[in-house]
Amino acid sequence: MNGCLMHRFLSNRVIVKSGDITNEKVDAIVNAANSSLLGGGGVDGAIHRAGGCSILEECRKIRSTRYPDGLPTGEAVITTAGNLPSKYVIHTVGPVYSASSQPEAELKNCYLNSLALLKKQGLRSIVFPAISTGVYGYPKEEAAAISSLAVRQFLETDDTIEKVVFIFYSLSDMDVFIKNQKFAQL
Ligand code: ADP
């Protein structure tokens, strides 16, 4: 069964597993949102469907008060999690691989800014989906290397975050991540 297989890195602070992010009970799950913050397909659609209207209402407020032109790529904002089992949702916008002039820096920023926001809120556990590797077309091998390096870099100078989970919808996506992760080398 999916979810039975779990890999641990960085003294158990990082867990890699497969499953559905909407079932995760942590301080914050991360949404691979689009800049409108008003919902979309993939993981974004799943989070809004399962979380209910309150998440969308908060996103609308963030748009009108702070980001009238949309959330820039690589930035992150936080809302409560409505009906989801987690406490908060951190929304970040990954790069569209073919359209970005600096996809690597932008993808890295998604992870770093999400972790910085988690820390700023005094929260300790987070689950990331594989940002940009769906509709946004980021090659999964490259995304694995970038996201694992970003998280490792952040955790090396942080002693407040207890658990970072990378979750994959399929076992084969998880395997690609495991083969390409760079937790062990900087
Ligand atoms: P993006 O637009 O950033 O590429 P997508 O939502 O299309 O985002 O896909 C990002 C990744 O999230 C893909 O690898 C996809 O398989 C995965 N994904 C989609 N739905 C879920 C879910 N409910 N839980 C975990 N991962 C999911």
mmCIF file of C-alpha atoms and ligand atoms in Angstrom:
data_model
loop_
_atom_site.group_PDB
_atom_site.id
_atom_site.type_symbol
_atom_site.label_atom_id
_atom_site.label_comp_id
_atom_site.label_asym_id
_atom_site.label_seq_id
_atom_site.Cartn_x
_atom_site.Cartn_y
_atom_site.Cartn_z
ATOM 1 C CA MET A 1 0.000 0.000 0.000
ATOM 2 C CA ASN A 2 1.186 3.546 -0.713
ATOM 3 C CA GLY A 3 2.301 5.336 2.404
ATOM 4 C CA CYS A 4 3.879 2.278 4.002
ATOM 5 C CA LEU A 5 7.230 3.124 2.516
ATOM 6 C CA MET A 6 9.030 5.937 4.211
ATOM 7 C CA HIS A 7 12.554 7.264 3.891
ATOM 8 C CA ARG A 8 14.297 9.350 6.520
ATOM 9 C CA PHE A 9 17.136 11.865 6.155
ATOM 10 C CA LEU A 10 19.011 14.475 8.200
ATOM 11 C CA SER A 11 18.696 12.741 11.580
ATOM 12 C CA ASN A 12 14.997 11.995 11.001
ATOM 13 C CA ARG A 13 14.071 15.666 10.551
ATOM 14 C CA VAL A 14 13.190 14.925 6.909
ATOM 15 C CA ILE A 15 10.711 12.242 5.840
ATOM 16 C CA VAL A 16 9.990 11.231 2.249
ATOM 17 C CA LYS A 17 6.838 9.256 1.585
ATOM 18 C CA SER A 18 3.925 8.802 -0.798
ATOM 19 C CA GLY A 19 0.328 9.773 -0.152
ATOM 20 C CA ASP A 20 -2.271 12.522 -0.475
ATOM 21 C CA ILE A 21 -1.212 15.823 1.082
ATOM 22 C CA THR A 22 -4.789 16.665 2.079
ATOM 23 C CA ASN A 23 -4.681 13.842 4.656
ATOM 24 C CA GLU A 24 -1.587 15.156 6.416
ATOM 25 C CA LYS A 25 -1.955 16.336 10.011
ATOM 26 C CA VAL A 26 0.908 18.760 10.605
ATOM 27 C CA ASP A 27 1.336 22.438 11.414
ATOM 28 C CA ALA A 28 1.310 23.438 7.728
ATOM 29 C CA ILE A 29 0.893 21.792 4.357
ATOM 30 C CA VAL A 30 2.217 23.611 1.310
ATOM 31 C CA ASN A 31 0.008 24.362 -1.676
ATOM 32 C CA ALA A 32 1.587 24.522 -5.139
ATOM 33 C CA ALA A 33 -0.660 27.459 -5.983
ATOM 34 C CA ASN A 34 -0.800 29.713 -9.014
ATOM 35 C CA SER A 35 -0.261 33.445 -8.735
ATOM 36 C CA SER A 36 -3.995 34.187 -8.662
ATOM 37 C CA LEU A 37 -4.297 32.301 -5.345
ATOM 38 C CA LEU A 38 -7.849 31.550 -6.416
ATOM 39 C CA GLY A 39 -7.481 27.827 -6.945
ATOM 40 C CA GLY A 40 -6.524 25.607 -9.853
ATOM 41 C CA GLY A 41 -5.971 21.971 -10.708
ATOM 42 C CA GLY A 42 -3.681 19.326 -9.247
ATOM 43 C CA VAL A 43 -2.671 19.702 -5.644
ATOM 44 C CA ASP A 44 -4.161 23.226 -5.528
ATOM 45 C CA GLY A 45 -7.598 21.929 -6.505
ATOM 46 C CA ALA A 46 -7.365 19.030 -4.054
ATOM 47 C CA ILE A 47 -6.483 21.354 -1.149
ATOM 48 C CA HIS A 48 -9.300 23.808 -1.881
ATOM 49 C CA ARG A 49 -11.835 20.986 -2.419
ATOM 50 C CA ALA A 50 -10.951 19.256 0.836
ATOM 51 C CA GLY A 51 -10.356 22.450 2.843
ATOM 52 C CA GLY A 52 -13.553 24.263 1.939
ATOM 53 C CA CYS A 53 -14.460 27.887 1.260
ATOM 54 C CA SER A 54 -12.659 29.521 4.166
ATOM 55 C CA ILE A 55 -9.237 28.995 2.558
ATOM 56 C CA LEU A 56 -10.397 30.654 -0.650
ATOM 57 C CA GLU A 57 -11.878 33.558 1.311
ATOM 58 C CA GLU A 58 -8.545 34.172 3.051
ATOM 59 C CA CYS A 59 -6.713 33.935 -0.266
ATOM 60 C CA ARG A 60 -9.076 36.547 -1.743
ATOM 61 C CA LYS A 61 -8.296 38.880 1.166
ATOM 62 C CA ILE A 62 -4.555 38.399 0.721
ATOM 63 C CA ARG A 63 -4.942 39.208 -2.973
ATOM 64 C CA SER A 64 -6.922 42.386 -2.368
ATOM 65 C CA THR A 65 -4.824 43.682 0.526
ATOM 66 C CA ARG A 66 -1.267 42.590 -0.220
ATOM 67 C CA TYR A 67 -0.960 41.213 -3.742
ATOM 68 C CA PRO A 68 -3.467 42.842 -6.090
ATOM 69 C CA ASP A 69 -1.383 41.697 -9.080
ATOM 70 C CA GLY A 70 -1.015 38.146 -7.807
ATOM 71 C CA LEU A 71 1.558 36.371 -5.651
ATOM 72 C CA PRO A 72 4.968 36.528 -7.350
ATOM 73 C CA THR A 73 6.713 33.266 -8.232
ATOM 74 C CA GLY A 74 8.795 31.928 -5.346
ATOM 75 C CA GLU A 75 6.929 33.896 -2.645
ATOM 76 C CA ALA A 76 4.795 32.312 0.074
ATOM 77 C CA VAL A 77 1.748 33.315 2.138
ATOM 78 C CA ILE A 78 -0.163 31.523 4.889
ATOM 79 C CA THR A 79 -3.850 30.872 5.563
ATOM 80 C CA THR A 80 -5.713 28.654 7.985
ATOM 81 C CA ALA A 81 -6.620 25.200 6.710
ATOM 82 C CA GLY A 82 -10.421 25.096 6.913
ATOM 83 C CA ASN A 83 -11.643 21.505 7.074
ATOM 84 C CA LEU A 84 -8.198 19.975 6.525
ATOM 85 C CA PRO A 85 -6.490 18.106 9.367
ATOM 86 C CA SER A 86 -3.443 20.399 9.264
ATOM 87 C CA LYS A 87 -3.506 23.763 11.050
ATOM 88 C CA TYR A 88 -2.372 26.011 8.194
ATOM 89 C CA VAL A 89 -1.794 26.073 4.460
ATOM 90 C CA ILE A 90 1.256 27.845 3.059
ATOM 91 C CA HIS A 91 0.605 28.875 -0.522
ATOM 92 C CA THR A 92 3.599 29.286 -2.800
ATOM 93 C CA VAL A 93 3.881 29.752 -6.550
ATOM 94 C CA GLY A 94 6.345 27.548 -8.390
ATOM 95 C CA PRO A 95 7.925 28.511 -11.719
ATOM 96 C CA VAL A 96 6.412 27.410 -15.020
ATOM 97 C CA TYR A 97 9.491 25.578 -16.246
ATOM 98 C CA SER A 98 9.357 26.527 -19.913
ATOM 99 C CA ALA A 99 8.396 30.156 -19.238
ATOM 100 C CA SER A 100 10.862 31.050 -16.498
ATOM 101 C CA SER A 101 14.283 32.580 -17.097
ATOM 102 C CA GLN A 102 15.480 31.431 -13.689
ATOM 103 C CA PRO A 103 13.472 28.351 -12.762
ATOM 104 C CA GLU A 104 16.072 26.941 -10.381
ATOM 105 C CA ALA A 105 16.286 30.087 -8.224
ATOM 106 C CA GLU A 106 12.505 30.430 -8.194
ATOM 107 C CA LEU A 107 11.890 26.815 -7.208
ATOM 108 C CA LYS A 108 14.497 27.094 -4.464
ATOM 109 C CA ASN A 109 12.772 30.241 -3.180
ATOM 110 C CA CYS A 110 9.459 28.371 -2.899
ATOM 111 C CA TYR A 111 11.018 25.989 -0.389
ATOM 112 C CA LEU A 112 13.118 28.590 1.464
ATOM 113 C CA ASN A 113 10.306 31.143 1.752
ATOM 114 C CA SER A 114 7.805 28.495 2.895
ATOM 115 C CA LEU A 115 10.194 27.345 5.618
ATOM 116 C CA ALA A 116 10.958 30.934 6.645
ATOM 117 C CA LEU A 117 7.232 31.637 6.965
ATOM 118 C CA LEU A 118 6.707 28.453 9.004
ATOM 119 C CA LYS A 119 9.497 29.495 11.353
ATOM 120 C CA LYS A 120 8.246 33.077 11.615
ATOM 121 C CA GLN A 121 4.848 31.766 12.741
ATOM 122 C CA GLY A 122 6.480 29.605 15.408
ATOM 123 C CA LEU A 123 5.370 26.395 13.663
ATOM 124 C CA ARG A 124 7.393 23.203 13.630
ATOM 125 C CA SER A 125 6.162 20.718 11.036
ATOM 126 C CA ILE A 126 5.481 21.037 7.304
ATOM 127 C CA VAL A 127 4.596 18.851 4.333
ATOM 128 C CA PHE A 128 5.693 19.810 0.808
ATOM 129 C CA PRO A 129 4.266 18.480 -2.450
ATOM 130 C CA ALA A 130 6.578 18.264 -5.464
ATOM 131 C CA ILE A 131 6.135 21.930 -6.433
ATOM 132 C CA SER A 132 6.093 22.691 -10.189
ATOM 133 C CA THR A 133 6.528 19.043 -11.241
ATOM 134 C CA GLY A 134 2.937 18.633 -12.431
ATOM 135 C CA VAL A 135 1.261 21.005 -14.866
ATOM 136 C CA TYR A 136 4.163 23.475 -14.504
ATOM 137 C CA GLY A 137 6.479 20.931 -16.136
ATOM 138 C CA TYR A 138 9.613 21.031 -13.990
ATOM 139 C CA PRO A 139 11.739 17.893 -14.653
ATOM 140 C CA LYS A 140 11.309 15.714 -11.571
ATOM 141 C CA GLU A 141 14.983 14.772 -11.311
ATOM 142 C CA GLU A 142 16.114 18.402 -11.248
ATOM 143 C CA ALA A 143 13.339 19.437 -8.880
ATOM 144 C CA ALA A 144 14.419 16.678 -6.466
ATOM 145 C CA ALA A 145 17.980 17.975 -6.339
ATOM 146 C CA ILE A 146 16.934 21.619 -5.917
ATOM 147 C CA SER A 147 14.254 21.051 -3.293
ATOM 148 C CA SER A 148 16.362 18.696 -1.171
ATOM 149 C CA LEU A 149 19.334 21.068 -1.240
ATOM 150 C CA ALA A 150 17.143 24.027 -0.293
ATOM 151 C CA VAL A 151 15.633 22.203 2.678
ATOM 152 C CA ARG A 152 18.986 20.912 3.820
ATOM 153 C CA GLN A 153 20.474 24.403 3.597
ATOM 154 C CA PHE A 154 17.625 25.872 5.651
ATOM 155 C CA LEU A 155 17.667 23.192 8.341
ATOM 156 C CA GLU A 156 21.406 23.543 8.827
ATOM 157 C CA THR A 157 20.945 27.004 10.310
ATOM 158 C CA ASP A 158 17.631 26.335 12.064
ATOM 159 C CA ASP A 159 16.929 24.528 15.296
ATOM 160 C CA THR A 160 13.184 25.130 15.594
ATOM 161 C CA ILE A 161 11.689 23.085 12.748
ATOM 162 C CA GLU A 162 11.188 19.478 13.814
ATOM 163 C CA LYS A 163 9.749 17.770 10.766
ATOM 164 C CA VAL A 164 9.837 18.383 7.014
ATOM 165 C CA VAL A 165 7.940 15.889 4.866
ATOM 166 C CA PHE A 166 8.196 15.520 1.097
ATOM 167 C CA ILE A 167 5.056 13.790 -0.127
ATOM 168 C CA PHE A 168 4.556 12.197 -3.539
ATOM 169 C CA TYR A 169 1.320 11.164 -5.104
ATOM 170 C CA SER A 170 2.868 8.075 -6.653
ATOM 171 C CA LEU A 171 5.520 5.616 -5.571
ATOM 172 C CA SER A 172 7.342 6.107 -8.869
ATOM 173 C CA ASP A 173 7.601 9.876 -8.250
ATOM 174 C CA MET A 174 8.908 9.139 -4.781
ATOM 175 C CA ASP A 175 11.542 6.809 -6.258
ATOM 176 C CA VAL A 176 12.708 9.491 -8.683
ATOM 177 C CA PHE A 177 13.071 11.875 -5.748
ATOM 178 C CA ILE A 178 14.993 9.340 -3.644
ATOM 179 C CA LYS A 179 17.410 8.683 -6.529
ATOM 180 C CA ASN A 180 18.070 12.385 -7.131
ATOM 181 C CA GLN A 181 17.951 13.958 -3.666
ATOM 182 C CA LYS A 182 21.022 15.748 -2.353
ATOM 183 C CA PHE A 183 20.460 15.586 1.386
ATOM 184 C CA ALA A 184 23.783 13.901 1.889
ATOM 185 C CA GLN A 185 25.942 16.363 -0.045
ATOM 186 C CA LEU A 186 26.211 20.123 -0.152
HETATM 187 P P1 ADP B 1 2.326 22.547 -10.381
HETATM 188 O O1 ADP B 1 1.285 23.373 -11.087
HETATM 189 O O2 ADP B 1 3.150 23.352 -9.395
HETATM 190 O O3 ADP B 1 3.155 21.735 -11.316
HETATM 191 P P2 ADP B 1 0.581 20.305 -9.704
HETATM 192 O O4 ADP B 1 -0.503 20.343 -8.692
HETATM 193 O O5 ADP B 1 0.189 20.165 -11.138
HETATM 194 O O6 ADP B 1 1.489 21.588 -9.422
HETATM 195 O O7 ADP B 1 1.568 19.099 -9.357
HETATM 196 C C1 ADP B 1 2.563 19.146 -8.391
HETATM 197 C C2 ADP B 1 2.809 17.743 -7.870
HETATM 198 O O8 ADP B 1 1.822 17.431 -6.893
HETATM 199 C C3 ADP B 1 2.730 16.649 -8.939
HETATM 200 O O9 ADP B 1 3.868 15.827 -8.803
HETATM 201 C C4 ADP B 1 1.448 15.889 -8.586
HETATM 202 O O10 ADP B 1 1.579 14.506 -8.858
HETATM 203 C C5 ADP B 1 1.360 16.107 -7.096
HETATM 204 N N1 ADP B 1 0.008 16.034 -6.500
HETATM 205 C C6 ADP B 1 -1.185 16.292 -7.083
HETATM 206 N N2 ADP B 1 -2.194 16.136 -6.194
HETATM 207 C C7 ADP B 1 -1.614 15.760 -5.018
HETATM 208 C C8 ADP B 1 -2.102 15.437 -3.715
HETATM 209 N N3 ADP B 1 -3.405 15.467 -3.441
HETATM 210 N N4 ADP B 1 -1.201 15.092 -2.749
HETATM 211 C C9 ADP B 1 0.125 15.067 -3.026
HETATM 212 N N5 ADP B 1 0.651 15.370 -4.220
HETATM 213 C C10 ADP B 1 -0.204 15.697 -5.217
#
